[in-house]
PDB file of C-alpha atoms in Angstrom:
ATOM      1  CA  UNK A  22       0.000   0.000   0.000  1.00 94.00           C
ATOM      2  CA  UNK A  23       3.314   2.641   0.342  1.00 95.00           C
ATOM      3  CA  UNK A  24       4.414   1.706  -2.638  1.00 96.00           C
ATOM      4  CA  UNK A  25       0.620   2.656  -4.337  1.00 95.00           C
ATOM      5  CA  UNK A  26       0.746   5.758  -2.030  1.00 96.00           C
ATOM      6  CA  UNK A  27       3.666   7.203  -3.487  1.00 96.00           C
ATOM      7  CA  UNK A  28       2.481   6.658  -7.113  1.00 95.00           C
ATOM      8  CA  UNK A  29      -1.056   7.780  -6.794  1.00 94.00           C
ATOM      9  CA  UNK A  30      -2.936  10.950  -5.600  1.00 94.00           C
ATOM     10  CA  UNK A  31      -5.793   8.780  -3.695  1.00 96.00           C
ATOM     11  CA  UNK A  32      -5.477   4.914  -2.822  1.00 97.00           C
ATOM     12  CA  UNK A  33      -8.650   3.341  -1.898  1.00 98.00           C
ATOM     13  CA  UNK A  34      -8.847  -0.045   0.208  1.00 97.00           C
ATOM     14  CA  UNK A  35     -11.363  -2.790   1.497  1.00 97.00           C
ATOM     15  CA  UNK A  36     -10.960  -6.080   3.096  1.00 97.00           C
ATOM     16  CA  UNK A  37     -11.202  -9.138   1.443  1.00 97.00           C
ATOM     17  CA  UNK A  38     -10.742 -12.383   2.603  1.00 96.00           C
ATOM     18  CA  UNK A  39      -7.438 -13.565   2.410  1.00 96.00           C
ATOM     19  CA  UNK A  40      -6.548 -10.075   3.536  1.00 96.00           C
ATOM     20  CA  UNK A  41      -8.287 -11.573   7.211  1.00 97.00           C
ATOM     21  CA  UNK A  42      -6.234 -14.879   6.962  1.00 96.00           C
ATOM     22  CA  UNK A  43      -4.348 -15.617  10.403  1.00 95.00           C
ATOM     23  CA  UNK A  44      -1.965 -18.432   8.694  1.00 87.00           C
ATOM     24  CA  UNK A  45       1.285 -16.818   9.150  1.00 83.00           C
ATOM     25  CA  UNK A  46       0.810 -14.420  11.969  1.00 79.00           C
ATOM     26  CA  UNK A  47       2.340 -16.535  14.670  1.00 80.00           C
ATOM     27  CA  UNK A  48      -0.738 -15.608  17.308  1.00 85.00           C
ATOM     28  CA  UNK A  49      -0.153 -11.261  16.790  1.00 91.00           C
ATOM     29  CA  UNK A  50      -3.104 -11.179  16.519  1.00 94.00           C
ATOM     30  CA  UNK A  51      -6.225 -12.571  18.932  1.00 94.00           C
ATOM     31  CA  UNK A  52      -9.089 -12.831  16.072  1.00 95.00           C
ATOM     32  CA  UNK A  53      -9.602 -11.823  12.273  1.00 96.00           C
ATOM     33  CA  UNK A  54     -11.521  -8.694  13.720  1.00 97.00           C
ATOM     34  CA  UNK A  55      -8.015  -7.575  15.406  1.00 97.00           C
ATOM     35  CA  UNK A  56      -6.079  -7.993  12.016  1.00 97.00           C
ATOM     36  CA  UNK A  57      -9.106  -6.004  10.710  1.00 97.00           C
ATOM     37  CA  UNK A  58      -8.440  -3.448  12.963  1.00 97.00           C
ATOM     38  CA  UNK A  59      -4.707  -2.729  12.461  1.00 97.00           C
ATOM     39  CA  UNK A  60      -5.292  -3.055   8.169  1.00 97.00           C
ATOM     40  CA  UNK A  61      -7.379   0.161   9.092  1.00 97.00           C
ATOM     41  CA  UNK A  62      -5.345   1.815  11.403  1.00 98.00           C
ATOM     42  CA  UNK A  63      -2.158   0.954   9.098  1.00 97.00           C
ATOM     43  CA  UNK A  64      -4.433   2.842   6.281  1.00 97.00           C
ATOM     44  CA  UNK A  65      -5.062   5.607   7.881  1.00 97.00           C
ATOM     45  CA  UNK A  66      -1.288   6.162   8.741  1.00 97.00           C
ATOM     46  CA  UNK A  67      -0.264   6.093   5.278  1.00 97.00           C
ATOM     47  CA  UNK A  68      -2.925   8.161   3.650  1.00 97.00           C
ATOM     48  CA  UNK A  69      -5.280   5.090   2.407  1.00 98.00           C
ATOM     49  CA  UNK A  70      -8.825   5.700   2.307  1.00 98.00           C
ATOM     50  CA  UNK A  71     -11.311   3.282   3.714  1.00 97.00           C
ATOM     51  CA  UNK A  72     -14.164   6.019   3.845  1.00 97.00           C
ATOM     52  CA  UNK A  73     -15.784   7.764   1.049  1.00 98.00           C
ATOM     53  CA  UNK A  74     -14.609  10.771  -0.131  1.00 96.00           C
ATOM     54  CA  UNK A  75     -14.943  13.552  -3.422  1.00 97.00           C
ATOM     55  CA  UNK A  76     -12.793  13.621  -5.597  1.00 96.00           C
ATOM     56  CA  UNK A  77     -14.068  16.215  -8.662  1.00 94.00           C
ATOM     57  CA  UNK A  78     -17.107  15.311  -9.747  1.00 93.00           C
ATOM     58  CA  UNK A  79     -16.683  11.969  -8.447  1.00 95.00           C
ATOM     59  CA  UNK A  80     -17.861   9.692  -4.899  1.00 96.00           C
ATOM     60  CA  UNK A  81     -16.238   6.993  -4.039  1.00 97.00           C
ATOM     61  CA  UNK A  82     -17.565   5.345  -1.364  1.00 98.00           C
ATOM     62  CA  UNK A  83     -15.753   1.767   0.235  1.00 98.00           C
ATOM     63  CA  UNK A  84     -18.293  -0.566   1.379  1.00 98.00           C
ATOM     64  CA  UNK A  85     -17.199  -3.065   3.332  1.00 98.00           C
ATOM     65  CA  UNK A  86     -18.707  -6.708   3.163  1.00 98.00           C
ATOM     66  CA  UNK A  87     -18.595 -10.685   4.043  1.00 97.00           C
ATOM     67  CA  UNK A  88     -20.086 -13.392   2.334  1.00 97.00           C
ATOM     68  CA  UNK A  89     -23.003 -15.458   3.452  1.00 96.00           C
ATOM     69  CA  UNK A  90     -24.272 -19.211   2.515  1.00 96.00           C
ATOM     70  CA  UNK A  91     -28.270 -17.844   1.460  1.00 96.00           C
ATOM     71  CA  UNK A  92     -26.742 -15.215  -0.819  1.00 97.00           C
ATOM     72  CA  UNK A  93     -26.638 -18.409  -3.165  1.00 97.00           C
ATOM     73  CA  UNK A  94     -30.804 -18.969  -4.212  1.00 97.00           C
ATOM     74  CA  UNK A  95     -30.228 -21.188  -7.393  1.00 97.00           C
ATOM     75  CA  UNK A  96     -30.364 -24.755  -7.600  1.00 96.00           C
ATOM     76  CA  UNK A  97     -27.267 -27.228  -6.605  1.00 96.00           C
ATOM     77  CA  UNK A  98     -25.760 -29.227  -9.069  1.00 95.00           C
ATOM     78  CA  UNK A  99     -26.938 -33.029  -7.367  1.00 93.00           C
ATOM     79  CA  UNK A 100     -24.613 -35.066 -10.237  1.00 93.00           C
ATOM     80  CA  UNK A 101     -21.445 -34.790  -8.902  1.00 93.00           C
ATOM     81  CA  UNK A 102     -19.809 -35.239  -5.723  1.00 92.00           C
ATOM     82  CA  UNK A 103     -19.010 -31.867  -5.137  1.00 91.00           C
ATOM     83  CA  UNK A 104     -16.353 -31.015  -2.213  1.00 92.00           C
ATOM     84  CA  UNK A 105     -17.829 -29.424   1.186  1.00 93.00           C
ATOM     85  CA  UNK A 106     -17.331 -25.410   1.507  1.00 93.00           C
ATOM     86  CA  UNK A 107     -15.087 -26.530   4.450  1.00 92.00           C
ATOM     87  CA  UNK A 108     -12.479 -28.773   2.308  1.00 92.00           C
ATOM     88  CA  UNK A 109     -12.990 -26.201  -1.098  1.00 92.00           C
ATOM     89  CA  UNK A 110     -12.941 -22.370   1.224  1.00 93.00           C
ATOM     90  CA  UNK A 111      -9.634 -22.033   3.334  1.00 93.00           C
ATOM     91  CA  UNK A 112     -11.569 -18.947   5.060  1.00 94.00           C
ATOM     92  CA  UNK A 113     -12.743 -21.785   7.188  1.00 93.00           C
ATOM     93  CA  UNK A 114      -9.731 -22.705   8.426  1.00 92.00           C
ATOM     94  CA  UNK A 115      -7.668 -19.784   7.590  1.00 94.00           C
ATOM     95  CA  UNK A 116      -9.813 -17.076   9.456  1.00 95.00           C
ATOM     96  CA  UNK A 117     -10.647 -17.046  13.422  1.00 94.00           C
ATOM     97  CA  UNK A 118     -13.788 -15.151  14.269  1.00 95.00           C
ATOM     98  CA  UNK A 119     -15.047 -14.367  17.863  1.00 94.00           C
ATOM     99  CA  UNK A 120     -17.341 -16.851  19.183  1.00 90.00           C
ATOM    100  CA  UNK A 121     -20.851 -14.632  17.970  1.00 89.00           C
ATOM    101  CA  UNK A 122     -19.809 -14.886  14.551  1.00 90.00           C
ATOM    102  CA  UNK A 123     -19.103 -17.763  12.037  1.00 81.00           C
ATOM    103  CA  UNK A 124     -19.178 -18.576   8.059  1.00 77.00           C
ATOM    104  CA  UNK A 125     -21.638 -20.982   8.525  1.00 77.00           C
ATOM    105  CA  UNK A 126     -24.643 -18.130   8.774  1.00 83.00           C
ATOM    106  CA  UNK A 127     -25.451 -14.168   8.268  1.00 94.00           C
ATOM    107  CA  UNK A 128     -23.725 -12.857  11.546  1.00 94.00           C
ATOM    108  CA  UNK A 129     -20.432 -12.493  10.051  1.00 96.00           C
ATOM    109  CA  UNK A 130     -22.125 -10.734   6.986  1.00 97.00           C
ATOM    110  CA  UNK A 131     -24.283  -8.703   8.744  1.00 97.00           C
ATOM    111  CA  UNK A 132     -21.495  -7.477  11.129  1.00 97.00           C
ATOM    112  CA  UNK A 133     -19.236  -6.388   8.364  1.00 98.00           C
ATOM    113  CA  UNK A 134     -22.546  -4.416   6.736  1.00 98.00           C
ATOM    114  CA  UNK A 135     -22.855  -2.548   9.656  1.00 98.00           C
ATOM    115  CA  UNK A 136     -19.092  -1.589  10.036  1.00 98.00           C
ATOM    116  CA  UNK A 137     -21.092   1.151   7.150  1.00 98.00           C
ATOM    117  CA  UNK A 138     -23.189   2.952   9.044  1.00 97.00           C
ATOM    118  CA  UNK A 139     -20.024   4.771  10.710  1.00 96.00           C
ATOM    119  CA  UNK A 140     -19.790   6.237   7.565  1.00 97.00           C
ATOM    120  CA  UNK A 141     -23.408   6.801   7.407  1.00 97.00           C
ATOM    121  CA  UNK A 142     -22.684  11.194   7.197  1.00 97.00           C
ATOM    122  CA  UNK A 143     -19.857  11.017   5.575  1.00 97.00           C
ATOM    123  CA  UNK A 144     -21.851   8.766   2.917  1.00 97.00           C
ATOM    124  CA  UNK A 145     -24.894  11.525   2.516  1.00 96.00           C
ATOM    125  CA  UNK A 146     -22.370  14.230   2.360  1.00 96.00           C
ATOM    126  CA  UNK A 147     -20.400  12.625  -0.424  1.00 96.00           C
ATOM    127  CA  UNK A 148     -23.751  12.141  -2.491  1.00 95.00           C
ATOM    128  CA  UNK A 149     -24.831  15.826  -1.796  1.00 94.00           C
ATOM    129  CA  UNK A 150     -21.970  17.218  -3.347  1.00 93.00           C
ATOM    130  CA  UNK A 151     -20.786  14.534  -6.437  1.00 93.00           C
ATOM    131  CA  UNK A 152     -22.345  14.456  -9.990  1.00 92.00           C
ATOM    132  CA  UNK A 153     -21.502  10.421 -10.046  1.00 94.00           C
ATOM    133  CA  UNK A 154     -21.012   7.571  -7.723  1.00 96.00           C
ATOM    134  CA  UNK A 155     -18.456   4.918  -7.406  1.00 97.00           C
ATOM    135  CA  UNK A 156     -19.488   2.263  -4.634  1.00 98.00           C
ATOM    136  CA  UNK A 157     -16.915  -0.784  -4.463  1.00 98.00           C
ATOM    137  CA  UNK A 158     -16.476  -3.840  -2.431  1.00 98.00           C
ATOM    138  CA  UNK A 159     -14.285  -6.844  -2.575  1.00 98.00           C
ATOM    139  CA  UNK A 160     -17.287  -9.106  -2.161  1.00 98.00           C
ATOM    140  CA  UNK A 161     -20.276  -9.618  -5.310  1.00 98.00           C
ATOM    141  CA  UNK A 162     -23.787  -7.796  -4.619  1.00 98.00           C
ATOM    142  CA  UNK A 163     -25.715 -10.226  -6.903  1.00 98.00           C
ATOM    143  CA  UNK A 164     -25.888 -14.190  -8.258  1.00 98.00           C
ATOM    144  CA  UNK A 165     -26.104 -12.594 -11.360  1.00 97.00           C
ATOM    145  CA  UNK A 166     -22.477 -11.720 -11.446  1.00 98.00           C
ATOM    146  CA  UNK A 167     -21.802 -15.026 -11.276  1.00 97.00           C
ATOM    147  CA  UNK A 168     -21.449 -17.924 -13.845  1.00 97.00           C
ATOM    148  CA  UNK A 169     -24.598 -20.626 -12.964  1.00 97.00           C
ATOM    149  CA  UNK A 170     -23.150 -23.406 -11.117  1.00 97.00           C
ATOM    150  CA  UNK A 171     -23.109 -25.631 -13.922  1.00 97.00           C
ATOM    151  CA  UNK A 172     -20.634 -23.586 -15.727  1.00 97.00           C
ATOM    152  CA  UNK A 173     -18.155 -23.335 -12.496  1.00 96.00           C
ATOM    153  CA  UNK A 174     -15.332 -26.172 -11.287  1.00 95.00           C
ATOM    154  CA  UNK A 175     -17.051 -25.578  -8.206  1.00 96.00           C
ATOM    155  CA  UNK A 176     -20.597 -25.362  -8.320  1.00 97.00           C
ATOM    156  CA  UNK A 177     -20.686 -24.102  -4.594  1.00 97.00           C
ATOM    157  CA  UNK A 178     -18.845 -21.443  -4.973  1.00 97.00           C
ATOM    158  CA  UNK A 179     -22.034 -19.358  -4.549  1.00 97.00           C
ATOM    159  CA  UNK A 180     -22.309 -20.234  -1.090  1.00 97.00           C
ATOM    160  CA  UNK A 181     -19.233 -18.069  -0.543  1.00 97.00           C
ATOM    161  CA  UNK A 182     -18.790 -14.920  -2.542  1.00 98.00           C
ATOM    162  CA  UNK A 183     -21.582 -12.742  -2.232  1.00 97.00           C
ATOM    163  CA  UNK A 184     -23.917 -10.415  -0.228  1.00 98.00           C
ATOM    164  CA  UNK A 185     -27.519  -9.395   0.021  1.00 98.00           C
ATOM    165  CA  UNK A 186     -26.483  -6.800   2.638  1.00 98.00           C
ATOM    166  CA  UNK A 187     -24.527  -5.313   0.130  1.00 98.00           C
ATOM    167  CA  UNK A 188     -26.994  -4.857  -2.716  1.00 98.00           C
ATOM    168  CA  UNK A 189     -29.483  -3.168  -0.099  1.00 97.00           C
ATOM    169  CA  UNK A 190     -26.613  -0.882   1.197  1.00 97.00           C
ATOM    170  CA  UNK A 191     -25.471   0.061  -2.511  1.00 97.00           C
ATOM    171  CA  UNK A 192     -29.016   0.223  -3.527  1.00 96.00           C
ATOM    172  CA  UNK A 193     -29.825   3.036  -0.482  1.00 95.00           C
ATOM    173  CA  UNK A 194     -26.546   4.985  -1.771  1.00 96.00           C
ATOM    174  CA  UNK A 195     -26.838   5.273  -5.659  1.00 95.00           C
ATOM    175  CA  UNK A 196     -30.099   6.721  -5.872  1.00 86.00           C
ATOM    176  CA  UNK A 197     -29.055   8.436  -8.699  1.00 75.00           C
ATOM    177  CA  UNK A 198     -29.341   6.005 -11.823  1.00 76.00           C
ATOM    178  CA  UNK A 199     -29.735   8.414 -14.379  1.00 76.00           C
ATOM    179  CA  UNK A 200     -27.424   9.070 -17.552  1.00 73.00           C
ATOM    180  CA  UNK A 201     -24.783   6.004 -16.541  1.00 75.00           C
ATOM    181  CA  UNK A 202     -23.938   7.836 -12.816  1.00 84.00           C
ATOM    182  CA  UNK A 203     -24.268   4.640 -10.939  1.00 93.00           C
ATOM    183  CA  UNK A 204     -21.349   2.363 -10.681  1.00 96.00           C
ATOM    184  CA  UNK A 205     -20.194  -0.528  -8.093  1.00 97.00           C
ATOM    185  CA  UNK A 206     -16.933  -2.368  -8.563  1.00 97.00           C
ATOM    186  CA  UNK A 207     -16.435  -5.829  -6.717  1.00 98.00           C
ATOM    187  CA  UNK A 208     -13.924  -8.391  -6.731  1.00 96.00           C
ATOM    188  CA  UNK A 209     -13.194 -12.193  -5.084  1.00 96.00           C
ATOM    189  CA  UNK A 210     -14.631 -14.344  -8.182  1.00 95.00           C
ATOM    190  CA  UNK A 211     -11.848 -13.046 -10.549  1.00 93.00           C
ATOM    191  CA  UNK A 212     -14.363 -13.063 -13.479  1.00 92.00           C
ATOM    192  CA  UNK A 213     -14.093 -10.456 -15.882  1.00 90.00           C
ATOM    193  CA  UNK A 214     -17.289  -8.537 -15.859  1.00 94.00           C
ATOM    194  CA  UNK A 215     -19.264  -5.450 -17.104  1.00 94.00           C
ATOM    195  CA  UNK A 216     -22.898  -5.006 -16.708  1.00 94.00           C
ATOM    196  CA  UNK A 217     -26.261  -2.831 -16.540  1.00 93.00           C
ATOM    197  CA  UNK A 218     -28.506  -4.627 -13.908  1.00 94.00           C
ATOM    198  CA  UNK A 219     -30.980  -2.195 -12.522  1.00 93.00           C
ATOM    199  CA  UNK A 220     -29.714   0.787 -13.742  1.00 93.00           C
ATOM    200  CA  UNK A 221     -26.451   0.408 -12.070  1.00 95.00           C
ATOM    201  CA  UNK A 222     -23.117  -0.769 -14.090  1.00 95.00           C
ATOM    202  CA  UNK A 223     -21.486  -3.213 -12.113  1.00 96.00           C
ATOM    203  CA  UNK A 224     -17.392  -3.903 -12.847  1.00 95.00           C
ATOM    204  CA  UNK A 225     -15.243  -6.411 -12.565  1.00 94.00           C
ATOM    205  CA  UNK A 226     -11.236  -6.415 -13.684  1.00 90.00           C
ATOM    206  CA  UNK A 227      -9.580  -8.521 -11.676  1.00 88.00           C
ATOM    207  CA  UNK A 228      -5.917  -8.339 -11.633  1.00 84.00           C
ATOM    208  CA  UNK A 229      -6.279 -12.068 -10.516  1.00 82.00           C
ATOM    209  CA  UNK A 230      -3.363 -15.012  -9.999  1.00 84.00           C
ATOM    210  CA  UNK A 231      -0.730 -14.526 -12.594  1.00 82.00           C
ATOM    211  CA  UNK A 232      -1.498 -17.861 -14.245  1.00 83.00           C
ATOM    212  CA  UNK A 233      -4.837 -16.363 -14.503  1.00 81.00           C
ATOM    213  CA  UNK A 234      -3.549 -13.344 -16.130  1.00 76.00           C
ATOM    214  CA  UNK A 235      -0.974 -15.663 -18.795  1.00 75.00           C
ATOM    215  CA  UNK A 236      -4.243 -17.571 -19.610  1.00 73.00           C
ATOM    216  CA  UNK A 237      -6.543 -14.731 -20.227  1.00 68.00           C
ATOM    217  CA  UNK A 238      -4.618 -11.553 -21.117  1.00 56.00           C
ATOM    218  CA  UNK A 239      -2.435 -12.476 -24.374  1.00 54.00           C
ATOM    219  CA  UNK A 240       0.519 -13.693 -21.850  1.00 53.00           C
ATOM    220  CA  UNK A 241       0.002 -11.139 -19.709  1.00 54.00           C
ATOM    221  CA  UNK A 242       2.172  -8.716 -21.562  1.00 60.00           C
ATOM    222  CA  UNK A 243       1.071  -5.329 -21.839  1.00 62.00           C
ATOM    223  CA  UNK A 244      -1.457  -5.713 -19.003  1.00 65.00           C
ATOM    224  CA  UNK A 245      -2.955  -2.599 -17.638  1.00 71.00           C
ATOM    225  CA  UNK A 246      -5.962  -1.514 -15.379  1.00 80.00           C
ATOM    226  CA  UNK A 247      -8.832  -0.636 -16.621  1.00 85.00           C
ATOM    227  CA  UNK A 248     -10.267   2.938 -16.690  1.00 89.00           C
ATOM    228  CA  UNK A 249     -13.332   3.252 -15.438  1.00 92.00           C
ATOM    229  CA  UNK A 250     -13.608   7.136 -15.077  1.00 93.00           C
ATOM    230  CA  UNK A 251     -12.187   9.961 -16.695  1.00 90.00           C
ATOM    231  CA  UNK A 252     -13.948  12.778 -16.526  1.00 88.00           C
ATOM    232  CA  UNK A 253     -17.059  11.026 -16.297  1.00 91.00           C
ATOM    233  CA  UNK A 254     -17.556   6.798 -16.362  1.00 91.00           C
ATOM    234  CA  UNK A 255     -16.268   5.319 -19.089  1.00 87.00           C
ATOM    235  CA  UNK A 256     -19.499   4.200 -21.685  1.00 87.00           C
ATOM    236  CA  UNK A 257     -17.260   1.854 -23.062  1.00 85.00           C
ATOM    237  CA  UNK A 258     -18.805  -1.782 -21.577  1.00 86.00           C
ATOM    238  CA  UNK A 259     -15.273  -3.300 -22.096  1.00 85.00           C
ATOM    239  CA  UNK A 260     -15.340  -7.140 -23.527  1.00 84.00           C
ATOM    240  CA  UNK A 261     -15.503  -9.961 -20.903  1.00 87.00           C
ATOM    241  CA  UNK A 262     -16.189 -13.336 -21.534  1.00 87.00           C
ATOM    242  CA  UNK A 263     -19.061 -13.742 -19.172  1.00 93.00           C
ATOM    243  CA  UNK A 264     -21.039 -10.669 -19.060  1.00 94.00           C
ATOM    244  CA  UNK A 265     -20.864 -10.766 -23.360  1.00 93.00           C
ATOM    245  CA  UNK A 266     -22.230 -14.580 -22.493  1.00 94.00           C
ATOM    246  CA  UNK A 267     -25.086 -13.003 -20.261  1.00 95.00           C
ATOM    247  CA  UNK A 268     -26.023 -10.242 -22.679  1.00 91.00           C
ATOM    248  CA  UNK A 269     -27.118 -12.753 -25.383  1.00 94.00           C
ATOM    249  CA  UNK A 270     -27.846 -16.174 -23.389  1.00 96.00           C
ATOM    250  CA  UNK A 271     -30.199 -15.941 -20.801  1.00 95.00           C
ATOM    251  CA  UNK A 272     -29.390 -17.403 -17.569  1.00 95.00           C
ATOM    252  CA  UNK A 273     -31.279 -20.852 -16.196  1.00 96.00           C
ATOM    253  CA  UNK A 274     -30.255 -21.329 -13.191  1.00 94.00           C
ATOM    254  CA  UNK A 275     -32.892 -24.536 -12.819  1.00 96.00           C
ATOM    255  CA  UNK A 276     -30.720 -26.297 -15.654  1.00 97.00           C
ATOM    256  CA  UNK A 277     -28.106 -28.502 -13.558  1.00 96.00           C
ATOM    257  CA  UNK A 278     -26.680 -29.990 -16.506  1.00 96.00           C
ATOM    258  CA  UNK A 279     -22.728 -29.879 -16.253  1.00 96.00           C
ATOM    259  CA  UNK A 280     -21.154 -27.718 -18.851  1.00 96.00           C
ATOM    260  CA  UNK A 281     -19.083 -30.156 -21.178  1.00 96.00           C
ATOM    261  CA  UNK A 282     -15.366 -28.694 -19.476  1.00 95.00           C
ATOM    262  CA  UNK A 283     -17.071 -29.323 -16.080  1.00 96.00           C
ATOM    263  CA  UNK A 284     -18.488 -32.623 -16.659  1.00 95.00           C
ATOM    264  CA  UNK A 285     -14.498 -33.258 -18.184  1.00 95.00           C
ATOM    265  CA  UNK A 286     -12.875 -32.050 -15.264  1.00 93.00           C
ATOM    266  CA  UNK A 287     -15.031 -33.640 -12.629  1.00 93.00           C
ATOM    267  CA  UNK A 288     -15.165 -36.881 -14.821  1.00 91.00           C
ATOM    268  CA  UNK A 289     -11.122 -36.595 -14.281  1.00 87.00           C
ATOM    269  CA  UNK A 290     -10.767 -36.265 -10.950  1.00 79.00           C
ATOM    270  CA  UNK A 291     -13.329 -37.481  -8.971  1.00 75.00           C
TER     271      UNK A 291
END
């Protein structure tokens, strides 16, 4: 985060999940909530925001986030034997939570929604005086920025990527739809993404794993982030293989049917 500090006027930060991982901490710190805790206050001693804030014309606004297992309302793939969220999700093992909270249900979610409302004034006063909005989260708002399960290697992973609590809160904040100045960027799938849903454009351009980025991005030569705003939101809706699949195909979430490179790989190894 120094080194981004020194090259850019305004870093902005979130919490994800592996950022919350206690594997190599040697007991510093009691509980994922404590590592929480100094990521902030390490932030805000080197200039990163994790509030919203005006910049121009522009609000951006961090929302902060956890997954929970009834985000995911589609139907389960029942074919295959399909690893448990505790074998497939590390966060299990990898993250310590106090007591009141656990994976398994919507505490942990719902605490990490609330963490928002501390920003609750600085949130209206940001929308009073911005022409657009850019909300952002490390964790997905909707199933529908998601493959359907029986295009994914791991048909669970719904169970552990997304929020409802997040929708709601980003839904409350861009109230302002009008002329493309709605936008929410989210992370933690690594799928490529760019979509109109409700009026609001939701992003994703994952920098993701570098085999990821050999496999998808020509090598990974001449990679660069995108741009979503430059005096205004970019109206480009840049290419991405599963939002263009989305746009013409509609989604069936009821169909269960493994997708031919699923039913390969599963066929495989299990």
């Amino acid at each position: 985060m120094a080194a981004l500090r020194e090259r850019f006027g305004a870093v902005f930060y979130v919490p994800g999940n592996h950022d919350l991982w206690l594997r190599r901490e040697n007991g510093r710190y009691m509980d994922s909530l404590e590592k929480l805790t100094a990521l902030l206050d390490a932030c805000s001693e080197l200039g990163v925001d994790t509030g919203p804030r005006t910049i121009g014309d522009l609000g951006i606004i961090p929302l902060f986030s956890w997954y929970h297992k009834s985000f995911d309302k589609e139907k389960d793939v029942n074919s295959v034997r399909v690893p448990s969220l505790e074998m497939a999700c590390k966060d299990f093992h990898a993250c310590k939570w106090p007591e009141d909270l656990a994976n398994d249900d919507e505490a942990l979610a719902l605490y990490f929604d609330k963490l928002n409302d501390r920003n609750h004034d600085a949130i209206e006063e940001v929308k009073k005086s911005s022409k657009q909005i850019l909300t952002f989260s490390h964790f997905v708002p909707r199933q529908e920025l998601c493959p359907e399960k029986r295009m994914l290697y791991y048909p669970n992973l719904p169970k552990v990527i997304g929020s409802d609590f997040l929708e709601r809160r980003l839904r409350t904040i861009h109230d302002n739809t009008k002329d493309g100045a709605a936008c929410h960027v989210f992370g933690h799938t690594h799928f490529c993404w760019d979509s109109v849903v409700d009026e609001i454009r939701y992003v994703q351009a994952p920098l993701a794993y570098p085999r990821e980025r050999k496999r998808r991005m020509n090598g990974g030569d001449g990679w660069l982030p995108f741009c979503i705003y430059r005096d205004g939101f970019n109206p480009e809706i840049y290419p991405a293989l599963w939002s263009d699949y989305y746009n013409k195909n509609r989604r069936e979430p009821e169909n269960t049917q493994l997708a031919p490179w699923v039913a390969k790989y599963f066929a495989k190894y299990y």
